[in-house]
Tab-separated table of C-alpha atoms in Angstrom:
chain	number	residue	atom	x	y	z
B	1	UNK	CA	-2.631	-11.144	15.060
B	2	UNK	CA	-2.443	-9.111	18.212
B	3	UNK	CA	-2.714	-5.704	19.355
B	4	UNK	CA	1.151	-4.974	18.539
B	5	UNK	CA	0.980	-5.245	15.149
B	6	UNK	CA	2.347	-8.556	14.445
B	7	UNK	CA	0.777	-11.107	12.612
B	8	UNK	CA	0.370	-14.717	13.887
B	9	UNK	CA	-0.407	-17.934	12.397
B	10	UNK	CA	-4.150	-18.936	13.589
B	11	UNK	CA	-3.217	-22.397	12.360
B	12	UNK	CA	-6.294	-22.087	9.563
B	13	UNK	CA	-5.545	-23.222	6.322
B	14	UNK	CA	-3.845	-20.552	3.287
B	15	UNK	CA	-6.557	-20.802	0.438
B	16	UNK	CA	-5.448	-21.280	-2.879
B	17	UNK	CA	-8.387	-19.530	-4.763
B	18	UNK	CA	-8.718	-16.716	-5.488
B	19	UNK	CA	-12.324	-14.869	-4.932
B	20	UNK	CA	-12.114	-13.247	-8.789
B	21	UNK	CA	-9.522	-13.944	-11.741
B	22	UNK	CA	-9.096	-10.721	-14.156
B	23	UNK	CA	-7.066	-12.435	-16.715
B	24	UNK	CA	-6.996	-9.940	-19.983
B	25	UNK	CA	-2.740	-8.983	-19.837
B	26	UNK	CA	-0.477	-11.129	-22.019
B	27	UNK	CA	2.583	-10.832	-19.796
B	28	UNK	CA	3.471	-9.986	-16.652
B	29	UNK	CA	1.697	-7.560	-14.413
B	30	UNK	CA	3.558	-4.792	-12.375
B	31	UNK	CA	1.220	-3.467	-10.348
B	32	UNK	CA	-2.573	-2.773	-8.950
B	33	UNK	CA	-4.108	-0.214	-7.545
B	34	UNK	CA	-7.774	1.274	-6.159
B	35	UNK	CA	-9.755	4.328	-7.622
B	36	UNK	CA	-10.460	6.229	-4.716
B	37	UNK	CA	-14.136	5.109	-4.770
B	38	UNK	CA	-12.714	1.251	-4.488
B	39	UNK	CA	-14.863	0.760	-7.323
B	40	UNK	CA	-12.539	0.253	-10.167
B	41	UNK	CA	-9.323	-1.543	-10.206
B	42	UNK	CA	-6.254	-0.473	-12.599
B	43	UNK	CA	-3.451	-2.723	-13.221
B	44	UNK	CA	-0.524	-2.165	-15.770
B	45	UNK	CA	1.779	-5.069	-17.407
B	46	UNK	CA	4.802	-5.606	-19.515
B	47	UNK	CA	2.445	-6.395	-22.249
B	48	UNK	CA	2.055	-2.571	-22.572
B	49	UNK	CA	-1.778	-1.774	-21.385
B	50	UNK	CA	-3.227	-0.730	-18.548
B	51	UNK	CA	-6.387	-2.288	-17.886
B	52	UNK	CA	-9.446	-1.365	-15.664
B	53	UNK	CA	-11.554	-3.330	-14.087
B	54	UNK	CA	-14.301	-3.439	-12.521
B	55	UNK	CA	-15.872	-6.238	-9.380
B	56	UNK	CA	-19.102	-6.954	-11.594
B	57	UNK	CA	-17.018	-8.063	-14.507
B	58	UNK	CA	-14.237	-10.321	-15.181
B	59	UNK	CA	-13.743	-8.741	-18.588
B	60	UNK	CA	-11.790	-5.094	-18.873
B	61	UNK	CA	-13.978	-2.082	-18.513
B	62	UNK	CA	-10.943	-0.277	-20.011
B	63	UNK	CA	-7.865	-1.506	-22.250
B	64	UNK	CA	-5.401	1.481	-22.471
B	65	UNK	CA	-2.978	0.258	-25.344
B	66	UNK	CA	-0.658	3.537	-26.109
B	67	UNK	CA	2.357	3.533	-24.595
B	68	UNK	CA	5.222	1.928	-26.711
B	69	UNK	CA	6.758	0.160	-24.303
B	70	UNK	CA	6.024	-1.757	-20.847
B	71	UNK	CA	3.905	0.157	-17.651
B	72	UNK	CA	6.243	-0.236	-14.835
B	73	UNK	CA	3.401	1.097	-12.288
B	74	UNK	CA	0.017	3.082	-12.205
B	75	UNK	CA	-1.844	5.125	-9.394
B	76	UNK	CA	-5.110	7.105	-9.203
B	77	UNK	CA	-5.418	10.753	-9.074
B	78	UNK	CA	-7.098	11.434	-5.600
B	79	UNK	CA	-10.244	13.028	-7.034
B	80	UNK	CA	-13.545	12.606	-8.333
B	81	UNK	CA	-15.671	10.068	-6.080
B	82	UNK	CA	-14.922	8.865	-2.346
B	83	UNK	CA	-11.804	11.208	-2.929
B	84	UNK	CA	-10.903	14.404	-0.638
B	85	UNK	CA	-11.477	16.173	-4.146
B	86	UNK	CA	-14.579	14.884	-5.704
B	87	UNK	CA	-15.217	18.256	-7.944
B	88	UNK	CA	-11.868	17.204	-10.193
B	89	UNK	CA	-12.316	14.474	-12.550
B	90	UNK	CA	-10.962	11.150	-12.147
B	91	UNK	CA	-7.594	10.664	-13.973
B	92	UNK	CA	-5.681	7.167	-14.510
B	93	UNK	CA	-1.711	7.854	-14.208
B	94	UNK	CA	0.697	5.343	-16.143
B	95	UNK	CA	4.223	5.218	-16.608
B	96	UNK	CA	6.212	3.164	-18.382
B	97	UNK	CA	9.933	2.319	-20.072
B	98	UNK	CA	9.135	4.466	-23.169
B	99	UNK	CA	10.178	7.578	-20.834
B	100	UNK	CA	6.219	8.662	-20.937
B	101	UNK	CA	3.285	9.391	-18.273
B	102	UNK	CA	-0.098	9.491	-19.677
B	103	UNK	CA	-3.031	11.016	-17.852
B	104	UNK	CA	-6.248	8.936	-19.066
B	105	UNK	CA	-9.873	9.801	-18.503
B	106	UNK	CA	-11.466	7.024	-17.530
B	107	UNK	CA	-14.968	7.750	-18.812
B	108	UNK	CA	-14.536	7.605	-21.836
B	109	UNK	CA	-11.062	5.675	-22.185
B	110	UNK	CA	-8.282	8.727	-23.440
B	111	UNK	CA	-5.424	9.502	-22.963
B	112	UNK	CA	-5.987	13.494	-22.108
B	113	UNK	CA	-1.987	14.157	-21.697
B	114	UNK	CA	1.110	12.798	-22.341
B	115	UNK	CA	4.288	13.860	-20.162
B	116	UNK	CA	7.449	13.171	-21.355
B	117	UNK	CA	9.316	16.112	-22.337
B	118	UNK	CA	11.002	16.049	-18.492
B	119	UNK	CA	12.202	12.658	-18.771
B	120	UNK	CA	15.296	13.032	-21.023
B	121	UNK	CA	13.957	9.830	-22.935
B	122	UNK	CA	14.430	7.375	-20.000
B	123	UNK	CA	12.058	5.039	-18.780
B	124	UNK	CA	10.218	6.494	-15.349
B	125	UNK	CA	9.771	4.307	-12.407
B	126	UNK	CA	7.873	6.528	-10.248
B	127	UNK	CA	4.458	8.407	-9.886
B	128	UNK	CA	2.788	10.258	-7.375
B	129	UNK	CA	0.259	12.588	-7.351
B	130	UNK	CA	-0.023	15.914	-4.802
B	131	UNK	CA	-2.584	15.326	-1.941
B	132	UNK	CA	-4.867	18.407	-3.532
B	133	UNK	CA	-4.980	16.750	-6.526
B	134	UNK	CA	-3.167	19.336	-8.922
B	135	UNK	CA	0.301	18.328	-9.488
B	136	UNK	CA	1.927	14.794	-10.730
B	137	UNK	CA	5.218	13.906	-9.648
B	138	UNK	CA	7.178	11.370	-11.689
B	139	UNK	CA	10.938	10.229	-11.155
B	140	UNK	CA	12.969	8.551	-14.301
B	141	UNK	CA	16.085	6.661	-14.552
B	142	UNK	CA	18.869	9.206	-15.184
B	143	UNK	CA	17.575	11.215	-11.764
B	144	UNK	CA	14.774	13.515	-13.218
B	145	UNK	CA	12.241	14.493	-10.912
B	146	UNK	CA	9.427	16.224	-12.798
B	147	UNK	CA	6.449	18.324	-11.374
B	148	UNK	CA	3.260	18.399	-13.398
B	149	UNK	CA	0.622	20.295	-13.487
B	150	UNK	CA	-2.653	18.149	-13.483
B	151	UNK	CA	-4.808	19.748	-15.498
B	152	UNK	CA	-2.922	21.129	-18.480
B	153	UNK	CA	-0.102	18.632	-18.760
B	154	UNK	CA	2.814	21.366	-18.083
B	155	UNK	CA	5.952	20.820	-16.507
B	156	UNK	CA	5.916	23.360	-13.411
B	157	UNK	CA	9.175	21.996	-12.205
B	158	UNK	CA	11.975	19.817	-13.020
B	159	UNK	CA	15.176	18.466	-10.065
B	160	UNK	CA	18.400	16.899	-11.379
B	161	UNK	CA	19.425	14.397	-8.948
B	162	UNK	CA	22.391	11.868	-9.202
B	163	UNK	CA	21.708	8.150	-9.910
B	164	UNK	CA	18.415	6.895	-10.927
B	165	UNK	CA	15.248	7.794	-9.262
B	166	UNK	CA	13.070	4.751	-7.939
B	167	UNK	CA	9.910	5.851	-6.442
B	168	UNK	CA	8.345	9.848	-5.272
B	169	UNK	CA	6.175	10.517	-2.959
B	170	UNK	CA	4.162	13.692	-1.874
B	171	UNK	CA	4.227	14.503	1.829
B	172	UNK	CA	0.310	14.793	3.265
B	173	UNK	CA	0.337	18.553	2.695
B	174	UNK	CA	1.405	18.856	-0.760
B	175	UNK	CA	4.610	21.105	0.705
B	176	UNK	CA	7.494	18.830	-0.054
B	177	UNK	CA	8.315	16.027	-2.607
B	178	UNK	CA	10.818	13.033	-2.240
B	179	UNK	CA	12.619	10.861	-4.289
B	180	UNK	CA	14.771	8.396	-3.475
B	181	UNK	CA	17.944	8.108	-5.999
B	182	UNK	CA	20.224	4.804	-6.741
B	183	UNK	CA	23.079	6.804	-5.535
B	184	UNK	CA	21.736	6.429	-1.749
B	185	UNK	CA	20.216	9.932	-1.791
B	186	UNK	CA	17.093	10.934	-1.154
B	187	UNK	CA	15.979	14.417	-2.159
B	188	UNK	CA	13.169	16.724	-0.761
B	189	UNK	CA	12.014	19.578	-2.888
B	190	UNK	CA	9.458	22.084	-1.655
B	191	UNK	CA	6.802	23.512	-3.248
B	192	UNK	CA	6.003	27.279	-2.857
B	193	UNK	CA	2.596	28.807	-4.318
């Protein structure tokens, strides 16, 4: 590719190999993602577990196996090692159709909370957590934004959108979250101290 962002064909060859398997779901998985130490993978399936990995092994460090019903996506908190918060712990975040988000600790493999009072029992599709580490946003089918506080599992906020929310995201400073509704709406909600 060049300078402008594009990328070219160089005319080598695509490989079909991959450099590692981690083969431990039973169905389909829905996403990956990096700890913030790029030391441990997490990926989530249909099959209902989350799994964590890590490079050295091809075998799960972790096998999360409590929600009820399939993990649409995952994410890291951004703490603990090689994060811009490394004095809060690590935290796994899942989500899943069974309208639940569980917080895991990933040292010793528990779930430490589990959100779900905000979702009006529909499945969430989206997870993000603030840039400081302390809140978790999550969006559900049914247009329920939820804000979460990180460390004791309470619902600090809640925004009734119409339509269904996809995806959330936290703006660099931790002052506004979006979410982005079926109806063609995205919302912005600010957060005040």
């Amino acid at each position: 590719g060049g300078d402008d962002g594009v990328a070219t064909d160089t005319g080598t060859p695509l490989s079909t190999e991959s450099l590692r398997a981690f083969i431990g779901h039973t169905d389909e998985v829905n996403t990956v993602t990096w700890s913030p130490s790029r030391e441990l993978l997490a990926s989530c399936s249909d099959d209902c577990t989350a799994k964590v990995w890590k490079l050295q092994s091809s075998a799960p460090l972790l096998d999360l196996r409590q929600h009820t019903k399939e993990i649409y996506t995952t994410t890291w908190t951004p703490t603990g090692e090689g994060s811009a918060n490394p004095s809060l712990p690590l935290r796994l975040v899942t989500a899943s159709f069974d309208s639940t988000v569980k917080l895991w600790d990933v040292e010793v493999g528990m779930c430490v909370h589990t959100l779900a009072r905000g979702n009006n029992n529909q499945p969430v599709y989206g997870i993000a957590c603030s840039p400081d580490g302390r809140y978790l946003a999550s969006g559900s089918l049914g247009g329920n934004l939820c804000i979460w506080s990180m460390s004791d599992g309470n619902m600090v906020r809640k925004f009734q959108g119409t339509g269904d929310i996809y995806d959330v995201a936290w703006s660099s400073t931790g002052m506004f979250c979006a979410a982005c509704f079926s109806s063609g709406k995205v919302a912005l909600l600010e957060m005040r101290a």
